[in-house]
Short mmCIF file of C-alpha atoms in Angstrom, two decimals:
data_model
loop_
_atom_site.label_atom_id
_atom_site.label_comp_id
_atom_site.label_asym_id
_atom_site.label_seq_id
_atom_site.Cartn_x
_atom_site.Cartn_y
_atom_site.Cartn_z
CA MET A 458 -24.56 27.99 111.65
CA LYS A 459 -25.13 29.42 108.20
CA GLN A 460 -22.58 28.25 105.66
CA PRO A 461 -20.69 30.89 103.59
CA ALA A 462 -21.91 31.34 100.04
CA ILE A 463 -18.54 30.36 98.56
CA ILE A 464 -16.25 27.74 100.07
CA VAL A 465 -12.60 27.34 99.11
CA PRO A 466 -11.62 23.65 98.91
CA ASP A 467 -9.04 22.50 101.45
CA GLY A 468 -5.52 23.32 100.38
CA CYS A 469 -6.57 25.25 97.31
CA ASP A 470 -4.27 28.19 96.66
CA LYS A 471 -4.24 27.89 92.85
CA VAL A 472 -7.00 27.23 90.34
CA LEU A 473 -7.20 26.98 86.56
CA LEU A 474 -10.25 29.10 85.80
CA HIS A 475 -11.98 28.36 82.52
CA ALA A 476 -13.23 31.79 81.39
CA CYS A 477 -16.07 32.29 78.95
CA CYS A 478 -15.68 36.09 78.84
CA ALA A 479 -14.30 39.05 80.75
CA PRO A 480 -17.60 40.19 82.32
CA CYS A 481 -18.29 36.76 83.84
CA SER A 482 -14.67 36.43 85.02
CA SER A 483 -14.30 39.82 86.65
CA ALA A 484 -16.01 39.37 90.02
CA ILE A 485 -14.83 35.76 90.35
CA VAL A 486 -11.19 36.66 89.77
CA GLU A 487 -11.47 39.55 92.21
CA TRP A 488 -12.96 37.25 94.87
CA LEU A 489 -10.28 34.57 94.35
CA LEU A 490 -7.45 37.07 94.73
CA GLN A 491 -9.04 38.51 97.86
CA HIS A 492 -9.16 34.99 99.35
CA ASP A 493 -5.55 34.03 98.54
CA VAL A 494 -6.38 31.79 95.60
CA ARG A 495 -4.26 32.54 92.54
CA PRO A 496 -6.23 32.01 89.32
CA THR A 497 -4.76 31.18 85.93
CA ILE A 498 -7.20 32.11 83.18
CA PHE A 499 -7.78 29.49 80.50
CA TYR A 500 -9.72 30.87 77.53
CA PHE A 501 -11.09 27.87 75.63
CA ASN A 502 -14.37 28.55 73.84
CA PRO A 503 -14.54 26.99 70.36
CA ASN A 504 -18.31 27.28 70.51
CA ILE A 505 -18.28 31.03 69.91
CA TRP A 506 -19.47 32.15 66.48
CA PRO A 507 -18.65 33.98 64.29
CA ARG A 508 -14.85 34.24 64.49
CA GLU A 509 -15.05 38.02 64.83
CA GLU A 510 -17.23 37.65 67.94
CA TYR A 511 -14.74 35.12 69.33
CA GLU A 512 -11.83 37.52 68.85
CA ILE A 513 -13.63 40.37 70.61
CA ARG A 514 -14.39 38.22 73.66
CA LYS A 515 -10.91 36.69 73.69
CA ASN A 516 -9.18 40.07 73.54
CA GLU A 517 -11.37 41.41 76.34
CA SER A 518 -10.50 38.42 78.53
CA LYS A 519 -6.79 38.86 77.81
CA ARG A 520 -6.97 42.61 78.51
CA HIS A 521 -8.64 41.91 81.85
CA ALA A 522 -6.00 39.36 82.91
CA GLU A 523 -3.07 41.53 81.82
CA ARG A 524 -4.37 44.49 83.77
CA LEU A 525 -4.52 42.33 86.92
CA GLY A 526 -1.13 40.72 86.27
CA ILE A 527 -2.43 37.15 86.22
CA GLN A 528 -1.49 34.42 83.77
CA TRP A 529 -3.76 34.03 80.76
CA ILE A 530 -3.68 31.02 78.42
CA ASP A 531 -5.17 30.98 74.94
CA GLY A 532 -6.94 27.76 74.01
CA ASP A 533 -7.34 26.69 70.40
CA TYR A 534 -10.26 27.92 68.32
CA ASP A 535 -11.59 25.02 66.28
CA HIS A 536 -15.24 25.73 65.65
CA VAL A 537 -15.51 22.98 63.04
CA SER A 538 -14.56 20.33 65.62
CA TRP A 539 -16.97 21.86 68.10
CA CYS A 540 -19.80 21.61 65.55
CA GLN A 541 -18.92 17.95 65.01
CA HIS A 542 -19.01 17.41 68.78
CA VAL A 543 -22.61 18.68 69.03
CA GLN A 544 -23.76 17.23 65.70
CA GLY A 545 -27.36 16.06 65.86
CA LEU A 546 -28.14 18.41 68.75
CA GLU A 547 -28.45 21.61 66.73
CA GLY A 548 -32.18 21.86 67.31
CA GLU A 549 -31.97 21.44 71.08
CA PRO A 550 -33.21 24.40 73.15
CA GLU A 551 -30.93 26.40 75.41
CA ARG A 552 -30.13 24.39 78.57
CA GLY A 553 -30.75 21.24 76.56
CA SER A 554 -28.37 18.38 75.79
CA ARG A 555 -26.37 20.42 73.27
CA CYS A 556 -25.32 22.81 76.04
CA GLU A 557 -24.26 19.97 78.31
CA GLN A 558 -22.14 18.41 75.56
CA CYS A 559 -20.59 21.81 74.94
CA PHE A 560 -19.75 22.18 78.64
CA LEU A 561 -18.27 18.69 78.75
CA LEU A 562 -15.94 19.37 75.84
CA ARG A 563 -14.69 22.69 77.17
CA LEU A 564 -14.26 21.49 80.74
CA THR A 565 -12.53 18.25 79.71
CA VAL A 566 -9.92 20.27 77.84
CA THR A 567 -9.66 22.55 80.90
CA ALA A 568 -9.16 19.59 83.25
CA ARG A 569 -6.43 18.18 81.04
CA LYS A 570 -4.73 21.58 80.89
CA ALA A 571 -4.84 21.80 84.70
CA SER A 572 -3.26 18.35 84.92
CA GLU A 573 -0.58 19.37 82.41
CA LEU A 574 0.22 22.49 84.46
CA SER A 575 0.05 20.61 87.82
CA ILE A 576 -2.71 22.91 89.05
CA PRO A 577 -4.80 20.79 91.44
CA TYR A 578 -8.17 22.49 90.94
CA PHE A 579 -10.14 23.77 87.97
CA ALA A 580 -13.37 25.78 87.87
CA THR A 581 -15.43 27.66 85.29
CA THR A 582 -17.02 31.08 84.99
CA LEU A 583 -19.90 29.39 83.16
CA ALA A 584 -21.31 28.80 86.63
CA SER A 585 -21.83 32.53 87.07
CA SER A 586 -24.42 32.91 84.33
CA ARG A 587 -28.11 32.89 85.13
CA TRP A 588 -28.72 31.73 81.57
CA LYS A 589 -26.92 28.43 82.19
CA SER A 590 -27.99 25.32 84.09
CA LEU A 591 -25.75 25.00 87.14
CA GLU A 592 -26.65 21.31 87.39
CA GLN A 593 -25.48 20.70 83.82
CA ILE A 594 -22.23 22.58 84.44
CA ASN A 595 -21.47 20.64 87.61
CA ARG A 596 -22.23 17.30 85.95
CA ALA A 597 -19.95 18.23 83.05
CA GLY A 598 -17.20 19.39 85.40
CA LEU A 599 -17.24 16.19 87.44
CA ALA A 600 -17.31 14.07 84.28
CA ALA A 601 -14.35 16.08 82.92
CA GLN A 602 -12.52 15.45 86.19
CA ASP A 603 -13.03 11.69 85.79
CA ILE A 604 -11.84 11.76 82.18
CA ALA A 605 -8.70 13.73 83.04
CA ASN A 606 -7.96 11.43 85.99
CA SER A 607 -8.59 8.18 84.14
CA GLN A 608 -4.94 7.16 84.41
CA GLN A 609 -3.81 9.04 87.51
CA PRO A 610 -5.88 11.18 89.90
CA ILE A 611 -4.40 14.67 89.74
CA VAL A 612 -7.08 17.36 89.40
CA GLN A 613 -10.38 18.16 91.07
CA PHE A 614 -13.34 20.14 89.82
CA TRP A 615 -14.44 22.98 92.07
CA PRO A 616 -18.26 22.96 91.74
CA GLN A 617 -19.36 26.39 92.83
CA ASN A 618 -22.34 28.65 92.30
CA TRP A 619 -20.47 31.84 91.44
CA ARG A 620 -23.71 33.83 91.48
CA LYS A 621 -23.74 33.74 95.30
CA GLY A 622 -22.15 36.06 97.83
CA GLY A 623 -23.00 39.25 95.95
CA LEU A 624 -20.81 38.29 92.98
CA GLN A 625 -23.61 38.79 90.46
CA GLU A 626 -24.09 42.37 91.59
CA ARG A 627 -20.33 42.94 91.68
CA ARG A 628 -20.05 41.55 88.14
CA ASN A 629 -22.51 44.13 86.84
CA GLN A 630 -20.63 46.90 88.63
CA LEU A 631 -17.26 45.82 87.23
CA LEU A 632 -18.75 45.51 83.76
CA ARG A 633 -19.66 49.20 83.85
CA GLU A 634 -16.41 50.32 85.50
CA ASN A 635 -14.22 48.47 83.01
CA GLN A 636 -16.46 49.15 80.01
CA PHE A 637 -16.28 45.48 79.04
CA TYR A 638 -17.80 44.35 75.78
CA ASN A 639 -21.02 42.71 76.96
CA GLN A 640 -22.32 40.13 74.50
CA GLN A 641 -26.03 39.53 74.07
CA TYR A 642 -26.01 35.78 73.41
CA CYS A 643 -24.25 32.69 74.77
CA GLY A 644 -21.81 32.27 71.92
CA CYS A 645 -22.74 29.66 69.33
CA GLU A 646 -24.79 30.24 66.21
CA PHE A 647 -27.70 28.30 67.70
CA SER A 648 -27.98 30.55 70.75
CA ALA A 649 -27.47 33.62 68.56
CA ARG A 650 -30.61 32.75 66.61
CA ASN A 651 -32.63 32.97 69.81
CA ALA A 652 -31.01 36.14 71.13
CA ALA A 653 -32.85 38.69 68.94
CA PRO A 654 -30.72 41.72 69.91
CA THR A 655 -32.33 45.11 69.59
CA LYS A 656 -30.83 47.85 67.46
CA PRO A 657 -30.16 50.20 70.43
CA LEU A 658 -28.41 47.42 72.34
CA LEU A 659 -26.27 46.48 69.36
CA ARG A 660 -25.33 50.11 68.74
CA ALA A 661 -24.31 50.42 72.39
CA GLN A 662 -22.20 47.27 72.06
CA MET A 663 -20.44 48.60 69.00
CA ARG A 664 -19.74 51.97 70.62
CA GLU A 665 -18.09 50.19 73.53
CA ALA A 666 -16.16 47.90 71.20
CA LYS A 667 -14.81 50.93 69.31
CA LYS A 668 -13.61 52.48 72.57
CA GLN A 669 -11.86 49.26 73.51
CA HIS A 670 -10.14 48.98 70.13
CA LEU A 671 -9.32 52.68 69.83
CA ALA A 672 -5.55 52.18 69.62
CA GLN A 673 -5.96 49.48 66.95
CA LEU A 674 -8.37 51.38 64.68
CA PRO A 675 -5.68 52.94 62.40
CA LYS A 676 -4.07 49.53 61.77
CA MET A 677 -7.47 47.93 61.18
CA SER A 678 -8.39 50.73 58.77
CA ALA A 679 -5.20 50.19 56.78
CA GLU A 680 -5.98 46.47 56.48
CA VAL A 681 -9.54 47.14 55.27
CA VAL A 682 -8.28 49.72 52.76
CA GLU A 683 -5.78 47.17 51.46
CA ARG A 684 -8.60 44.69 50.84
CA LEU A 685 -10.72 47.37 49.16
CA SER A 686 -7.79 48.41 46.97
CA SER A 687 -7.32 44.80 45.91
CA PHE A 688 -11.04 44.60 45.10
CA PHE A 689 -10.86 47.62 42.79
CA THR A 690 -7.69 46.29 41.17
CA GLN A 691 -9.58 43.08 40.36
CA HIS A 692 -12.54 45.09 38.96
CA PRO A 693 -10.99 47.88 36.83
CA SER A 694 -14.30 48.59 35.05
CA LEU A 695 -15.80 50.12 38.20
CA ASN A 696 -15.41 53.82 37.41
CA THR A 697 -17.99 55.74 39.44
CA ILE A 698 -17.84 55.13 43.17
CA LEU A 699 -20.05 56.42 45.96
CA ALA A 700 -17.75 56.64 48.98
CA TYR A 701 -17.96 58.40 52.36
CA TRP A 702 -15.76 60.81 54.30
CA PRO A 703 -15.05 58.95 57.56
CA LEU A 704 -15.91 59.99 61.07
CA PRO A 705 -13.12 59.36 63.63
CA ASP A 706 -14.63 56.00 64.64
CA GLU A 707 -15.20 54.70 61.08
CA VAL A 708 -12.86 52.87 58.72
CA ASP A 709 -10.63 55.60 57.29
CA ILE A 710 -10.93 55.14 53.53
CA ARG A 711 -9.39 58.51 52.63
CA PRO A 712 -6.21 56.87 51.22
CA LEU A 713 -8.44 54.74 48.99
CA ILE A 714 -10.45 57.78 47.84
CA HIS A 715 -7.31 59.64 46.78
CA SER A 716 -5.93 56.54 45.07
CA LEU A 717 -9.16 56.12 43.09
CA ILE A 718 -9.10 59.77 42.01
CA ALA A 719 -5.46 59.39 40.92
CA GLN A 720 -6.61 56.49 38.73
CA GLY A 721 -9.12 58.75 37.00
CA LYS A 722 -12.19 57.36 38.79
CA THR A 723 -15.20 59.48 39.68
CA VAL A 724 -15.70 59.62 43.45
CA LEU A 725 -18.95 60.84 44.99
CA LEU A 726 -19.61 61.77 48.61
CA PRO A 727 -22.94 62.25 50.40
CA LYS A 728 -24.19 65.57 51.73
CA VAL A 729 -27.03 65.87 54.23
CA THR A 730 -29.72 68.20 52.89
CA GLY A 731 -32.51 67.86 55.44
CA ALA A 732 -33.78 66.07 58.51
CA ASP A 733 -34.02 62.80 56.61
CA THR A 734 -32.49 63.40 53.19
CA MET A 735 -29.08 63.48 51.55
CA GLU A 736 -27.70 64.01 48.06
CA LEU A 737 -24.44 63.20 46.25
CA ARG A 738 -21.68 65.52 45.07
CA ARG A 739 -18.42 64.86 43.28
CA TYR A 740 -15.19 64.98 45.26
CA ILE A 741 -11.92 66.11 43.68
CA SER A 742 -9.67 67.24 46.54
CA PRO A 743 -9.81 68.31 50.23
CA ALA A 744 -10.41 71.86 49.00
CA ASP A 745 -13.92 70.69 48.00
CA LEU A 746 -14.91 69.99 51.61
CA GLN A 747 -16.50 71.88 54.44
CA GLU A 748 -17.97 70.72 57.74
CA GLY A 749 -21.63 69.83 57.44
CA ALA A 750 -24.25 67.98 59.48
CA PHE A 751 -23.06 65.85 62.40
CA HIS A 752 -19.54 67.34 61.99
CA ILE A 753 -19.03 65.30 58.80
CA MET A 754 -16.91 66.84 56.07
CA GLU A 755 -19.08 67.26 52.97
CA PRO A 756 -18.39 68.30 49.35
CA VAL A 757 -19.49 71.74 48.18
CA GLY A 758 -19.75 71.12 44.41
CA GLU A 759 -22.86 70.63 42.30
CA ALA A 760 -25.28 67.83 43.06
CA PHE A 761 -24.77 64.55 41.18
CA THR A 762 -28.02 62.92 40.06
CA ASP A 763 -26.94 60.60 37.26
CA TYR A 764 -27.42 57.61 39.55
CA GLU A 765 -27.35 55.05 36.74
CA LYS A 766 -23.64 55.72 36.30
CA ILE A 767 -22.78 54.62 39.85
CA ASP A 768 -21.01 51.25 39.77
CA VAL A 769 -20.39 50.65 43.45
CA ALA A 770 -21.32 52.22 46.80
CA LEU A 771 -19.10 51.95 49.86
CA VAL A 772 -21.43 52.14 52.85
CA PRO A 773 -20.29 52.58 56.47
CA GLY A 774 -22.27 51.17 59.38
CA MET A 775 -22.27 50.27 63.04
CA ALA A 776 -22.58 46.51 62.44
CA PHE A 777 -23.09 43.99 59.63
CA ASP A 778 -24.02 40.33 59.54
CA ALA A 779 -23.27 37.54 57.06
CA ALA A 780 -26.64 37.99 55.33
CA GLY A 781 -25.75 41.59 54.43
CA HIS A 782 -27.96 43.32 57.00
CA ARG A 783 -26.56 46.67 58.07
CA LEU A 784 -27.04 48.60 61.29
CA GLY A 785 -26.68 52.35 60.79
CA ARG A 786 -26.43 55.10 63.37
CA GLY A 787 -30.20 55.37 63.61
CA LYS A 788 -30.95 58.33 61.33
CA GLY A 789 -31.87 56.25 58.28
CA TYR A 790 -30.15 58.46 55.69
CA TYR A 791 -28.45 55.62 53.81
CA ASP A 792 -31.44 53.26 53.85
CA ARG A 793 -33.75 55.94 52.47
CA PHE A 794 -31.28 57.12 49.83
CA LEU A 795 -30.23 53.64 48.70
CA SER A 796 -33.79 52.34 48.48
CA SER A 797 -35.03 55.46 46.69
CA HIS A 798 -32.21 56.02 44.20
CA LEU A 799 -29.89 53.03 43.86
CA SER A 800 -31.59 49.74 44.75
CA SER A 801 -34.19 49.60 41.99
CA LEU A 802 -32.82 51.32 38.90
CA ASN A 803 -34.95 50.33 35.90
CA SER A 804 -32.64 50.83 32.92
CA HIS A 805 -29.31 50.00 34.55
CA PRO A 806 -28.09 47.29 36.92
CA SER A 807 -28.14 48.42 40.53
CA PRO A 808 -24.69 49.35 41.84
CA LEU A 809 -22.79 46.90 43.99
CA LEU A 810 -23.35 47.76 47.66
CA ILE A 811 -20.32 47.09 49.86
CA GLY A 812 -20.52 47.46 53.62
CA VAL A 813 -17.28 48.76 55.11
CA CYS A 814 -16.42 47.99 58.72
CA PHE A 815 -13.82 46.93 61.26
CA PRO A 816 -13.59 43.16 61.90
CA PHE A 817 -15.29 43.42 65.31
CA GLN A 818 -18.32 45.06 63.66
CA ARG A 819 -19.27 41.77 61.99
CA VAL A 820 -21.86 40.15 64.24
CA ALA A 821 -24.01 37.04 64.20
CA GLU A 822 -27.24 38.90 63.53
CA VAL A 823 -28.31 42.46 62.85
CA PRO A 824 -31.97 43.17 63.68
CA SER A 825 -33.66 43.88 60.37
CA GLU A 826 -36.85 45.40 59.00
CA GLU A 827 -38.54 45.05 55.61
CA HIS A 828 -37.35 48.44 54.36
CA ASP A 829 -33.66 47.80 55.20
CA VAL A 830 -31.33 47.61 52.20
CA LEU A 831 -29.05 44.55 52.07
CA MET A 832 -25.36 44.84 51.28
CA ASP A 833 -24.03 42.66 48.46
CA GLU A 834 -20.73 42.24 50.24
CA VAL A 835 -19.04 43.28 53.48
CA ILE A 836 -15.33 44.14 53.61
#
């Protein structure tokens, strides 16, 4: 007789499920609930880098659990300790010994948490990914079981291929239905280097992330504006500022713009003038604006061309990385304008270029090309 794809261990009605992310958890949690096994989600992933990426994945996992009414536990984020744990293995390929050491650390902490909570079984959503070695995961899980039970046998690892029984297909369906943030690399900086995300994929990720954080965007905007205000307070000599009038899904810097004008600063805003060109105009008050291209409010005054006077440019974007690479919306207006007019001024230092974004828009790597203009700083 053919064995079922997934087998519940004898007497298992509760499991501590180590979750790497919401997409990988979704079909597994659904299956467990349908088969009278109550999962408790344990989110312990100190491998994820950078911190902004970690927070996005963590919040998605928590949102998923709360919607289903199941317990969700937040593990500690200590990336420094994780790096020490895999020290010397940084150059290992994916599915190499670094990955197995990573699994062992995360599953050992999971096993100990299960023991602490008196939950007899623990499992991991890592075993649902086709990018992972199931053999490595199972070895790490059994070793974690032995470590946790070194003094008293309490917990058991549930070694299971969670790709079976149609769960992989169901995962993809739930990902779309729930509009989960779907990351493009395993999590650590070493896997990120090999991921090479494309610009369209990263834009799609950021659009979904904005939808998921819609209610938090005003609060996030206020926090970014506070940091920008502090920056200008620390640099009072910056007098001419290229800013932007925000779209609904961009950091709302309008309070900053009005504050700068009240301080006597010169504020410039872009205006689209053609299929691939834009120019600058001075902004004084909302009366200077009218709706222009792409439903963006644009100034109606005279064009500003004295580019050497610009001290700093605040540049919006879809995503930024630590190296200063910026992902725009795909039209190329800013890259063309910055490279043509601001990045190589001969008789005046180039203005400081500051990328402005929400925290979740900071990613491990933005795909870049030779003509892309680097930001000096990202706030």
